[in-house]
XYZ file of C-alpha atoms in Angstrom:
787
model
C -97.531 160.709 171.325
C -96.419 164.423 171.221
C -98.715 167.041 171.824
C -99.011 169.967 169.921
C -96.757 171.699 172.236
C -94.026 169.692 172.478
C -93.654 169.802 168.464
C -93.973 173.761 168.414
C -91.258 173.601 170.928
C -89.174 171.927 168.783
C -89.538 173.820 165.445
C -88.396 176.654 167.096
C -85.478 175.283 168.401
C -84.443 173.346 165.911
C -85.623 176.815 163.126
C -83.062 179.274 166.396
C -79.979 176.429 165.842
C -80.246 177.027 162.021
C -80.626 180.488 162.869
C -77.356 181.163 164.889
C -75.348 177.953 162.811
C -75.995 179.800 159.247
C -75.861 183.422 160.611
C -78.742 184.560 158.469
C -80.421 186.671 160.823
C -77.821 188.236 164.065
C -78.054 186.587 167.579
C -80.382 189.109 169.381
C -82.614 188.800 166.192
C -82.919 185.253 167.196
C -83.539 186.008 170.346
C -86.759 187.514 169.460
C -88.237 185.513 167.047
C -87.895 182.581 169.407
C -89.700 185.487 172.148
C -92.366 185.659 169.775
C -92.794 182.683 168.369
C -93.355 181.560 171.502
C -96.173 183.869 172.918
C -98.315 184.268 169.426
C -98.240 180.571 169.704
C -99.782 180.087 172.923
C -97.044 177.908 174.206
C -96.348 179.927 177.160
C -98.723 182.698 178.390
C -98.126 186.055 176.676
C -97.949 187.669 180.410
C -94.481 184.841 181.437
C -92.728 185.966 177.878
C -90.693 188.407 179.062
C -90.279 187.119 182.347
C -86.580 186.576 181.700
C -85.604 189.990 181.126
C -86.316 190.798 184.742
C -83.861 187.256 185.264
C -81.189 186.963 188.180
C -78.916 186.450 185.672
C -79.661 189.197 182.895
C -79.473 191.513 186.176
C -75.717 190.026 187.756
C -74.456 189.749 183.702
C -75.260 193.319 182.632
C -73.790 194.595 186.932
C -69.974 192.053 186.177
C -69.947 194.118 182.876
C -70.032 197.698 184.581
C -67.975 196.097 187.176
C -65.197 194.940 185.104
C -65.762 198.393 182.717
C -64.632 199.489 186.072
C -61.441 197.924 186.688
C -60.801 198.415 182.959
C -61.279 202.329 182.763
C -59.548 202.650 186.181
C -56.577 200.996 185.200
C -56.368 197.949 187.775
C -56.821 195.074 185.563
C -54.469 196.609 183.173
C -51.725 197.450 186.749
C -52.623 193.339 187.416
C -52.036 192.329 183.719
C -48.981 194.267 183.420
C -47.081 192.782 187.298
C -47.667 189.525 186.221
C -46.711 189.758 182.558
C -43.500 191.123 184.062
C -42.360 187.712 185.395
C -42.991 186.518 182.393
C -38.789 187.007 181.926
C -37.227 185.914 177.654
C -38.381 182.385 177.588
C -40.800 181.565 175.432
C -42.651 178.618 177.655
C -43.144 181.235 180.834
C -44.070 183.776 179.016
C -47.444 181.753 177.582
C -47.356 179.864 180.756
C -47.931 183.589 182.787
C -49.843 185.469 180.113
C -52.096 182.316 180.553
C -52.438 182.242 184.508
C -53.008 186.475 184.209
C -55.627 185.765 181.604
C -57.288 183.519 183.852
C -57.411 184.747 186.524
C -58.374 188.207 185.655
C -60.773 186.332 183.023
C -62.436 184.827 187.038
C -63.398 187.807 188.278
C -64.437 190.336 185.296
C -65.435 189.892 181.725
C -63.529 187.178 179.641
C -63.447 189.495 176.615
C -62.607 192.735 178.509
C -59.567 190.784 180.194
C -58.177 189.228 176.639
C -59.035 192.966 174.848
C -57.144 194.381 178.051
C -54.056 192.154 177.606
C -53.665 191.749 173.827
C -51.921 195.090 173.569
C -49.608 194.198 176.440
C -48.417 191.074 174.755
C -48.221 192.136 171.267
C -45.569 194.856 173.181
C -43.616 191.736 174.620
C -43.709 189.382 171.561
C -42.029 192.300 169.700
C -39.788 192.793 172.280
C -38.619 189.531 172.157
C -39.269 188.920 168.242
C -42.024 186.152 169.000
C -44.739 186.029 166.647
C -48.117 186.925 167.642
C -49.546 183.475 165.866
C -47.538 181.769 168.829
C -49.012 183.415 171.805
C -53.075 184.833 171.323
C -54.159 181.593 170.764
C -52.844 180.911 174.038
C -54.488 184.176 175.450
C -58.010 183.458 173.894
C -58.290 179.953 175.191
C -56.490 180.830 178.826
C -59.603 183.519 179.472
C -62.720 181.037 178.028
C -60.503 178.204 180.823
C -60.435 181.554 183.691
C -63.414 182.612 183.285
C -65.310 178.435 184.410
C -63.711 179.544 187.913
C -65.734 181.349 189.920
C -69.642 181.937 189.206
C -69.186 185.526 187.693
C -66.696 184.504 185.479
C -68.986 183.528 182.574
C -72.288 184.182 181.657
C -73.585 180.395 181.976
C -72.155 180.102 184.920
C -74.604 182.682 186.415
C -77.371 181.321 184.200
C -77.196 178.266 185.099
C -76.321 179.222 189.155
C -80.315 181.234 188.290
C -81.806 178.389 187.010
C -80.574 175.605 189.888
C -82.290 178.650 192.762
C -85.853 178.324 190.536
C -85.988 174.705 189.798
C -85.986 174.074 194.059
C -83.264 171.873 193.910
C -79.893 173.582 195.876
C -77.598 176.717 193.852
C -74.248 177.825 193.348
C -71.385 180.110 194.979
C -69.240 182.506 194.255
C -66.460 179.535 194.511
C -68.662 175.910 193.726
C -67.040 175.936 190.302
C -63.577 177.329 191.559
C -61.980 173.689 191.660
C -63.233 172.068 188.265
C -62.843 175.564 186.274
C -59.149 175.991 188.066
C -58.404 172.077 187.337
C -59.242 173.209 183.873
C -57.412 176.416 183.778
C -54.288 173.976 184.991
C -54.885 171.623 182.372
C -54.812 174.149 179.993
C -51.641 175.894 180.713
C -50.139 172.647 181.333
C -51.401 171.235 177.496
C -50.274 174.717 175.850
C -46.641 174.552 177.389
C -45.649 171.069 177.060
C -47.795 169.684 173.653
C -49.801 172.787 172.442
C -47.609 175.234 171.137
C -46.285 172.335 168.113
C -49.839 172.887 166.722
C -49.353 176.969 166.965
C -48.948 178.482 163.203
C -45.668 180.284 163.292
C -46.341 181.963 160.068
C -43.491 183.761 157.813
C -44.407 183.736 154.078
C -45.610 186.506 152.142
C -49.074 185.395 151.410
C -49.010 184.037 154.833
C -47.723 187.555 156.655
C -48.918 187.511 160.093
C -49.636 190.697 162.498
C -45.822 189.243 164.022
C -43.549 191.721 162.115
C -41.477 193.843 162.858
C -42.723 196.675 162.005
C -46.335 198.628 160.376
C -43.709 199.130 157.556
C -43.505 195.761 156.661
C -46.708 194.353 158.208
C -48.832 196.561 155.241
C -46.263 196.857 152.508
C -45.643 200.205 153.054
C -42.487 200.099 151.121
C -44.635 198.956 147.674
C -47.855 201.241 148.133
C -46.684 204.815 148.645
C -45.444 206.854 146.133
C -44.705 210.278 144.364
C -46.657 213.303 141.598
C -45.475 215.645 140.724
C -48.009 218.973 140.551
C -46.541 220.406 136.970
C -46.235 224.555 136.525
C -49.276 226.142 135.685
C -51.293 223.442 136.846
C -55.926 223.814 137.321
C -54.396 222.511 140.709
C -52.964 225.152 141.942
C -54.769 227.085 144.751
C -57.326 223.840 145.639
C -57.812 222.938 148.949
C -57.393 219.352 149.896
C -61.338 219.095 149.628
C -62.054 221.007 146.174
C -59.269 218.394 144.520
C -61.235 215.667 145.488
C -57.647 213.471 145.310
C -58.385 210.271 147.156
C -62.156 210.415 146.022
C -60.990 210.558 142.236
C -57.873 208.377 142.574
C -58.533 205.722 145.494
C -55.819 206.831 147.226
C -54.886 208.830 150.040
C -52.914 211.558 150.407
C -50.209 211.381 153.540
C -47.897 214.175 152.851
C -47.388 217.380 150.593
C -42.624 218.306 150.911
C -42.616 221.927 148.989
C -39.210 223.775 148.516
C -37.844 221.082 150.978
C -39.650 221.387 154.160
C -42.280 217.972 154.542
C -45.560 218.617 155.347
C -47.717 215.557 157.011
C -50.552 214.807 157.285
C -52.458 217.956 155.939
C -55.394 218.997 157.278
C -58.811 219.198 154.080
C -58.237 222.916 154.366
C -54.573 222.611 152.395
C -53.863 224.779 149.941
C -51.875 223.087 146.741
C -49.433 224.698 144.457
C -47.385 224.580 142.154
C -44.695 221.859 141.781
C -46.017 220.650 144.814
C -44.577 217.061 145.495
C -47.807 214.745 147.013
C -47.535 211.425 148.879
C -49.755 208.941 148.375
C -50.219 205.484 149.889
C -52.472 203.104 147.959
C -51.929 201.476 144.132
C -48.894 202.754 141.808
C -50.484 202.599 138.563
C -53.641 204.938 140.119
C -52.464 207.666 137.667
C -51.861 205.278 135.082
C -55.255 204.209 134.878
C -56.393 207.730 134.781
C -54.308 208.443 132.096
C -55.142 205.241 130.284
C -58.349 207.397 129.157
C -56.577 209.944 126.941
C -56.758 213.255 126.370
C -60.956 213.286 125.397
C -61.030 215.799 123.425
C -63.206 218.661 123.639
C -65.188 220.252 121.242
C -65.452 222.793 120.136
C -69.181 223.817 119.535
C -71.626 226.437 120.334
C -73.179 225.996 123.483
C -76.805 226.115 121.423
C -76.122 223.703 119.391
C -75.956 221.042 122.319
C -78.853 221.326 123.857
C -79.800 221.023 120.012
C -79.324 218.384 119.586
C -80.410 217.151 123.505
C -83.843 218.260 121.894
C -83.993 217.226 118.655
C -85.922 213.795 119.534
C -88.555 213.739 121.870
C -86.935 215.039 125.081
C -87.333 217.990 126.907
C -86.670 219.882 130.131
C -89.244 219.969 132.594
C -89.353 221.486 136.344
C -91.779 218.607 138.832
C -92.665 219.803 142.272
C -92.430 217.903 145.340
C -95.498 217.150 147.622
C -95.784 217.489 151.003
C -96.416 214.061 151.726
C -93.600 212.652 149.144
C -91.897 209.509 149.496
C -88.610 211.209 148.429
C -88.581 213.883 150.641
C -85.071 213.229 153.432
C -83.691 210.748 151.206
C -80.056 212.372 149.449
C -79.970 212.507 145.417
C -77.789 209.812 144.757
C -79.776 207.174 146.372
C -83.006 207.833 145.127
C -81.678 206.148 141.750
C -83.948 208.547 139.699
C -82.449 207.983 136.313
C -83.406 204.110 137.044
C -86.870 204.249 138.329
C -87.806 207.218 135.811
C -86.041 207.807 133.068
C -85.301 211.134 133.609
C -82.391 213.012 134.802
C -82.137 215.557 137.767
C -80.031 218.511 136.128
C -80.648 220.782 139.667
C -82.462 221.168 141.921
C -84.371 225.171 142.442
C -85.759 225.108 146.005
C -86.423 228.844 147.731
C -86.185 230.519 144.082
C -81.910 229.543 144.620
C -80.663 226.665 141.946
C -78.684 224.027 143.291
C -75.729 222.826 141.459
C -73.244 221.837 143.057
C -72.702 218.282 145.897
C -75.944 217.640 144.008
C -75.826 214.550 144.800
C -75.555 214.741 148.699
C -78.230 217.442 148.943
C -81.090 215.605 150.437
C -84.888 216.701 148.518
C -87.322 218.287 150.491
C -90.596 219.022 150.328
C -91.298 221.844 147.881
C -88.557 221.260 146.173
C -89.293 221.170 142.311
C -87.040 219.007 140.763
C -85.117 220.530 137.123
C -85.616 217.221 134.808
C -83.812 215.628 131.901
C -86.133 213.040 129.421
C -88.615 212.023 126.831
C -91.631 213.949 127.306
C -93.996 211.181 127.313
C -92.351 209.974 130.499
C -91.949 212.506 132.366
C -95.315 213.455 132.123
C -95.792 209.879 133.666
C -94.687 211.468 136.500
C -98.045 213.087 137.282
C -99.832 210.171 138.095
C -97.094 209.370 141.233
C -97.496 210.437 144.808
C -94.381 212.021 144.814
C -95.356 215.079 142.404
C -97.552 217.654 142.379
C -96.966 219.245 139.113
C -94.862 219.179 136.098
C -93.990 222.015 133.298
C -91.589 222.092 130.685
C -89.186 224.904 130.649
C -86.418 226.411 128.497
C -83.133 225.049 129.701
C -81.617 228.592 128.694
C -83.331 230.014 131.099
C -81.245 227.455 134.068
C -77.991 228.245 131.960
C -77.774 224.514 131.651
C -75.919 225.452 127.970
C -73.298 226.898 130.319
C -72.839 223.425 131.930
C -73.317 221.117 129.221
C -70.242 219.349 127.009
C -69.720 217.469 124.083
C -65.760 215.283 124.244
C -65.091 213.179 122.114
C -63.101 209.399 123.310
C -60.529 209.751 121.198
C -58.246 206.264 119.598
C -56.359 204.180 122.055
C -58.117 205.500 124.844
C -58.597 203.500 127.987
C -62.429 204.393 127.987
C -62.008 201.642 124.861
C -64.519 198.618 126.161
C -65.703 200.393 129.184
C -68.818 201.121 130.920
C -70.112 204.122 132.078
C -70.123 203.219 135.760
C -66.767 201.714 135.102
C -65.506 204.974 134.113
C -66.585 206.634 137.472
C -67.539 209.663 136.127
C -70.395 210.482 137.359
C -68.813 209.233 141.340
C -64.790 210.858 140.682
C -65.697 213.814 138.883
C -69.574 214.074 139.001
C -69.760 214.335 135.085
C -73.093 212.881 134.359
C -73.481 211.542 130.260
C -77.009 212.330 129.036
C -76.310 210.972 125.222
C -73.976 208.630 123.187
C -73.787 209.671 119.436
C -71.561 206.480 117.808
C -70.414 207.185 114.522
C -72.417 205.551 111.661
C -75.420 205.230 113.784
C -78.019 207.242 113.358
C -80.555 207.011 116.724
C -79.682 208.081 119.467
C -78.779 206.631 122.892
C -80.312 209.019 125.082
C -79.599 209.103 129.501
C -77.696 205.969 128.539
C -77.068 203.455 131.399
C -74.308 202.403 133.517
C -74.249 199.461 131.349
C -73.537 201.222 128.207
C -69.871 200.674 126.567
C -68.340 203.127 125.020
C -66.435 202.853 122.060
C -63.466 205.307 120.075
C -64.933 207.726 118.527
C -68.450 207.822 120.791
C -69.476 211.298 121.111
C -70.624 212.324 124.621
C -73.065 214.833 126.115
C -71.604 215.761 129.277
C -73.378 217.885 132.087
C -70.925 218.901 134.887
C -69.096 221.406 136.020
C -66.571 222.738 134.021
C -64.252 223.240 136.116
C -64.687 219.580 137.046
C -63.459 218.723 133.641
C -60.762 221.257 134.156
C -60.175 218.839 137.412
C -59.927 215.401 135.251
C -56.726 217.561 132.932
C -55.007 218.214 135.706
C -55.210 215.230 137.369
C -53.820 213.406 133.820
C -51.225 216.335 133.641
C -49.318 215.122 137.247
C -46.228 213.836 137.335
C -44.235 210.656 138.659
C -41.366 211.875 140.766
C -39.310 209.078 141.810
C -39.033 208.682 145.547
C -36.457 205.526 147.596
C -39.244 204.283 149.075
C -37.982 202.783 152.435
C -36.581 206.928 153.033
C -40.482 207.698 152.553
C -42.241 205.789 154.608
C -39.737 206.765 158.047
C -40.106 210.031 156.365
C -43.991 210.162 156.887
C -43.541 209.638 160.362
C -42.401 212.495 164.092
C -43.196 212.718 166.828
C -46.358 214.742 165.927
C -47.582 212.606 163.143
C -47.359 208.631 162.751
C -48.920 205.954 162.246
C -50.500 203.208 164.139
C -52.841 200.005 164.197
C -56.265 199.633 166.166
C -59.043 196.616 166.301
C -62.712 197.237 166.205
C -63.283 195.980 170.066
C -65.399 193.219 171.837
C -68.101 195.869 172.703
C -67.937 197.984 169.218
C -71.797 198.185 167.470
C -69.756 199.758 164.395
C -69.600 195.550 163.161
C -71.263 196.163 159.618
C -71.193 199.271 159.443
C -68.662 201.024 156.450
C -66.103 203.757 157.235
C -68.037 206.404 155.491
C -71.381 205.675 157.493
C -69.095 206.098 160.389
C -68.387 209.715 159.389
C -64.992 208.045 160.780
C -62.584 210.708 158.089
C -64.552 213.603 159.741
C -65.165 212.132 163.447
C -61.280 212.323 163.950
C -59.111 213.743 160.815
C -57.236 210.748 160.588
C -56.825 208.527 157.410
C -57.427 204.702 156.966
C -54.308 203.405 154.459
C -55.530 200.259 154.921
C -57.279 197.049 156.658
C -55.616 193.785 157.736
C -58.450 191.501 156.828
C -58.514 187.890 156.972
C -54.608 187.402 156.958
C -54.926 190.197 153.463
C -54.425 193.712 153.496
C -56.628 196.099 151.541
C -55.090 198.999 150.251
C -57.462 200.334 148.221
C -58.978 203.762 149.510
C -62.164 203.947 147.610
C -63.310 200.261 148.446
C -62.004 201.099 152.161
C -64.540 203.566 152.903
C -67.614 201.428 151.868
C -65.791 198.054 152.730
C -68.097 196.821 155.594
C -66.587 196.196 159.332
C -65.536 193.029 160.421
C -65.262 191.925 163.711
C -61.250 190.865 164.112
C -60.609 193.660 161.450
C -56.774 195.622 162.260
C -56.964 199.388 160.530
C -53.725 200.656 159.753
C -54.603 204.515 160.719
C -51.968 207.562 160.020
C -52.549 211.003 161.092
C -51.632 213.143 164.454
C -50.692 211.789 167.540
C -52.770 213.544 169.140
C -55.492 212.686 166.698
C -54.728 208.933 167.584
C -55.304 209.392 171.542
C -58.213 210.250 170.769
C -59.562 207.310 168.508
C -57.209 205.879 171.262
C -59.456 206.898 174.428
C -63.127 206.359 171.942
C -64.659 202.333 173.188
C -65.670 201.761 169.888
C -61.923 201.142 168.927
C -59.063 198.941 170.776
C -55.687 200.065 170.171
C -52.937 197.491 169.551
C -50.117 199.713 169.056
C -47.866 200.072 172.286
C -47.732 203.955 174.331
C -51.134 204.712 172.645
C -53.626 203.325 174.690
C -56.434 204.661 176.775
C -55.725 206.957 179.848
C -56.474 205.309 182.961
C -58.069 206.755 185.859
C -55.439 205.498 187.915
C -55.823 207.755 190.781
C -59.832 206.361 191.578
C -57.853 202.313 190.585
C -58.087 201.799 195.224
C -62.327 202.543 194.962
C -62.510 200.540 192.231
C -60.482 197.287 193.459
C -62.104 198.249 196.631
C -65.351 197.728 194.998
C -65.141 194.822 193.906
C -63.249 192.993 196.572
C -66.563 194.063 198.369
C -68.619 192.596 195.726
C -66.872 189.088 195.850
C -66.997 188.883 199.784
C -71.120 189.648 199.842
C -71.588 187.616 197.344
C -68.909 184.121 198.801
C -70.175 184.817 202.239
C -73.947 184.901 201.613
C -74.435 188.430 203.058
C -76.089 189.647 199.336
C -77.559 187.754 197.131
C -74.950 187.753 194.004
C -77.336 189.681 191.835
C -77.917 192.187 194.407
C -74.257 192.736 194.987
C -72.957 192.852 191.702
C -75.580 195.997 190.967
C -74.820 197.624 194.421
C -71.379 197.335 193.151
C -71.332 198.724 189.818
C -73.863 202.054 191.653
C -70.583 202.751 193.366
C -68.664 202.549 190.684
C -70.665 204.967 188.888
C -71.242 207.336 192.259
C -67.058 207.118 192.848
C -66.269 208.236 189.836
C -64.476 205.239 188.908
C -67.122 205.317 185.809
C -68.727 208.448 184.106
C -73.055 208.222 184.154
C -73.442 208.115 180.009
C -70.205 205.336 180.050
C -73.018 202.847 181.836
C -74.974 201.825 178.949
C -71.259 201.159 176.908
C -70.520 198.719 178.469
C -73.705 196.258 179.147
C -73.600 194.407 176.109
C -77.225 194.686 175.172
C -77.126 192.283 171.894
C -76.354 189.852 174.696
C -79.457 191.042 177.225
C -81.721 190.841 174.332
C -80.149 187.351 173.740
C -80.524 185.638 177.462
C -84.389 187.477 177.572
C -85.638 185.645 174.750
C -83.380 182.103 175.316
C -84.903 181.601 178.772
C -88.269 182.260 177.490
C -87.069 179.236 175.391
C -85.974 177.625 178.599
C -89.287 178.219 179.849
C -90.973 177.163 177.154
C -89.166 173.511 176.938
C -90.221 172.735 180.783
C -93.854 173.762 180.802
C -94.348 171.521 177.615
C -92.874 168.816 178.108
C -90.477 169.005 175.430
C -86.924 168.881 177.797
C -88.481 165.464 179.916
C -88.770 163.895 176.486
C -85.188 164.792 175.211
C -84.170 164.024 178.530
C -85.542 160.545 179.021
C -85.746 159.334 174.644
C -81.833 161.379 174.098
C -79.950 161.817 177.499
C -81.716 158.876 179.587
C -80.403 156.330 176.613
C -77.208 157.110 177.255
C -77.553 156.669 180.946
C -77.877 152.858 180.611
C -74.207 152.636 179.468
C -73.663 154.313 182.873
C -73.314 157.562 184.335
C -70.238 158.671 182.533
C -70.716 158.035 179.392
C -74.468 160.416 180.138
C -71.897 163.181 181.672
C -69.946 162.241 178.577
C -72.801 162.403 175.988
C -73.825 165.307 177.730
C -70.840 167.983 178.109
C -70.333 166.473 173.476
C -73.841 168.106 173.404
C -72.939 171.379 174.933
C -68.928 171.814 173.730
C -70.052 170.748 170.078
C -72.963 173.247 169.963
C -71.386 176.247 171.166
C -68.598 175.841 168.276
C -70.787 177.292 166.654
C -73.886 179.047 169.039
C -73.699 182.074 171.363
C -72.220 180.530 174.996
C -74.774 181.754 177.111
C -77.843 179.837 173.652
C -76.395 177.039 174.889
C -76.373 176.662 178.159
C -79.863 177.367 178.250
C -81.005 175.619 175.967
C -79.249 172.521 177.154
C -80.308 173.298 180.967
C -83.925 172.162 180.788
C -82.626 168.552 179.530
C -80.173 168.434 182.098
C -82.604 168.836 185.220
C -84.926 166.485 183.957
C -82.265 163.856 182.851
C -81.245 164.619 187.487
C -85.521 164.201 188.379
C -86.235 161.054 186.157
C -83.046 159.317 186.732
C -82.663 160.517 190.300
C -79.214 162.040 189.556
C -77.650 165.402 191.309
C -79.263 168.966 189.750
C -76.001 170.161 190.942
C -73.176 167.843 189.024
C -74.701 167.458 185.619
C -75.562 171.628 185.629
C -71.751 171.768 186.844
C -71.444 169.574 183.011
C -74.056 171.999 181.076
C -71.192 174.629 182.780
C -67.864 174.037 181.475
C -69.007 172.138 178.192
C -71.107 175.832 177.317
C -67.399 177.129 177.200
C -65.980 174.862 175.623
C -65.370 177.120 172.188
C -61.996 175.948 170.639
C -62.778 174.129 167.367
C -63.176 177.565 165.772
C -63.020 181.102 166.404
C -67.204 181.824 166.063
C -67.834 180.445 169.061
C -67.026 182.967 170.940
C -65.617 186.611 170.769
C -62.279 186.093 172.244
C -61.958 183.844 169.284
C -62.294 186.350 166.553
C -60.823 189.013 168.678
C -57.555 187.526 168.077
C -58.559 185.762 164.949
C -57.119 188.644 162.516
C -54.075 190.538 165.005
C -52.749 186.948 165.098
C -52.708 185.741 161.542
C -55.245 182.997 162.061
C -56.885 180.976 159.695
C -60.400 178.559 161.264
C -57.701 175.610 160.358
C -55.055 177.272 163.119
C -58.407 177.150 165.828
C -58.855 173.272 164.708
C -55.744 171.209 165.094
C -54.527 173.514 168.325
C -58.295 173.390 170.472
C -58.719 169.321 169.102
C -56.641 168.260 171.744
C -57.895 170.450 175.044
C -61.292 169.973 174.337
C -60.889 165.655 174.270
C -58.531 166.490 177.446
C -61.630 168.542 179.005
C -63.621 165.610 178.567
C -61.686 163.691 180.040
C -61.882 166.215 182.888
C -65.143 166.103 183.391
C -65.843 162.871 182.552
C -63.217 161.415 186.148
C -62.903 164.433 188.162
C -65.595 166.471 188.730
C -67.755 163.681 189.081
C -65.096 163.747 192.349
C -65.845 167.255 193.462
C -69.797 166.801 192.572
C -70.494 163.453 193.000
C -73.522 162.507 190.520
């Protein structure tokens, strides 16, 4: 009969697997949920729930990440990778072999993600020079780094974790090179497979629909010849004298301004304060029909009428203007106006904000509410009075709109016949987002009913008269943009002119340890931070061009970003640890003078651990500290190098491993599941254990797989009298076999977009290797580690 503790643990394990596979919750969040569930349910004492965070494996993995960072920052790893790649020659087969060997060797002594990230630009550069598509090389690179991680104790997280678990069980230990015989055999087998057979399963994309990242230039890859176009500012334009910030060209048209041609001079990557002049030729990247969309609206007719009559039209029903004071404890404090959703929540519109006697009108949507602010509102009187019953407003009083010059900010426009606004909703016109023009009222011909404060889904028709609040200058800007004239250019020639010694294009991707995954370019203030433009993003084999969508598109791991701007600013981007530069010649500047020191520190860690002079976690921690003291790594870089999500994952999952042991769940699974496989023989047991780990590793973080299966393997060894070291070695190899999908390990995702891969590419190429490693584990591993 199953005890309550076993049932609880098995339920938590099942829930964790579901959350890992579905990714409804981030994996570190899953680990915390597991930890709390175990502690609150009483399966393990609360005092022991957080023991995992003090586990030597967690300390070792964190220290190894810092050591890897030291090798990276000082250029040791880059020098090693570059020197090895020199032996590649011009043969694709030889290149594949040398590349995989380099990745495998580097992954044995440093984090395999860092090794892949370091070699990626080198491989791309060689591929371009030899005319080889990266889709033929990057899956082998990723697989080699995974195989190389199997070769040493510090090569990958599962090895370190399993060594710690083995020591804690009292059934032996693993040394630094205990994994080398099996790991080296796996690496050699992987290289041979890829050279002899695997390369035939790799894609070689050539069609436009499957344009890979291996085209000869960024121009071809992102189809810049088709997306670069020019518009000319006519004489006596309202744009004359306006800065790029004031003109809002990108925000309004959904395109990026890359350059300005003025009187024969080409001004590339102009600064935000650059002032436009009449007859300037503006060079854009984006949808060439963007100006046609703007023109299709037709010239909105401004109805000549007295300002007082517009106010009277708004107030001839139950509508009114009011002044509402924000309380000291209001929930609205600190929130920008655009995020309040005030119009939908309260059925009222914020005309302006009065703060310390000053009326705030411009950039109102970005203004954050402060305690004591007076919101100047427009809405139906009955609804405005209801605001007094909330905790957000201290008082509400009616006001005369003329005292606040509201009439000067009101216009009445008519939608003409043939306008592109016919049938469009208010939100799709982007009048508010692009021009800060707010529709307060729609009067439809033949309909006496007023439509005050229309909703975002209200549809416009020709003949509709709309009352708009906004700056007259904004309306003039709309008219000026509609008057821009197409300017014929030679597309390829213009794209060539966009680059110079000082200005150009480059390509970056998100670094493996980047914490901006899921955030938008707006949220990380990319343009403000670097002064660079992102004309396009390459994602899952497709190019996204619209600047409107780009700025609000959450970034994904594996995205490739096309950047344009001053090369010195691109170099600053290359030095940012959140990004990985893919363009040759713009990689990070290394601290090469400290390279010998970093190499000596890493050698010292390896020798002290392999000769048992120090425990591996003490040796690694000491090495990490020496990296900082010697200047190989700056102090503030340490916390960026450590993957804290992995630390949280390990802490939580080690608690689950403890619970499986102490509750008896591991013993039960070992006896009822793995034990039954052992009845068919030891090799069948090994195969079952390997498949359990390897299949789980396709969707679940490899470290989590190792922690989940290790207690089962140990209980099986104890129950059936098998070698605990042998079974844990099977778990180590199986946990690192994330070859069938790109989701099991970050190195697969790192090369996915850059190589233009699909999920099926991993499955097709990885399945034979998966089966070969199964045979290796079943027939070769027992020779090294007798069961």
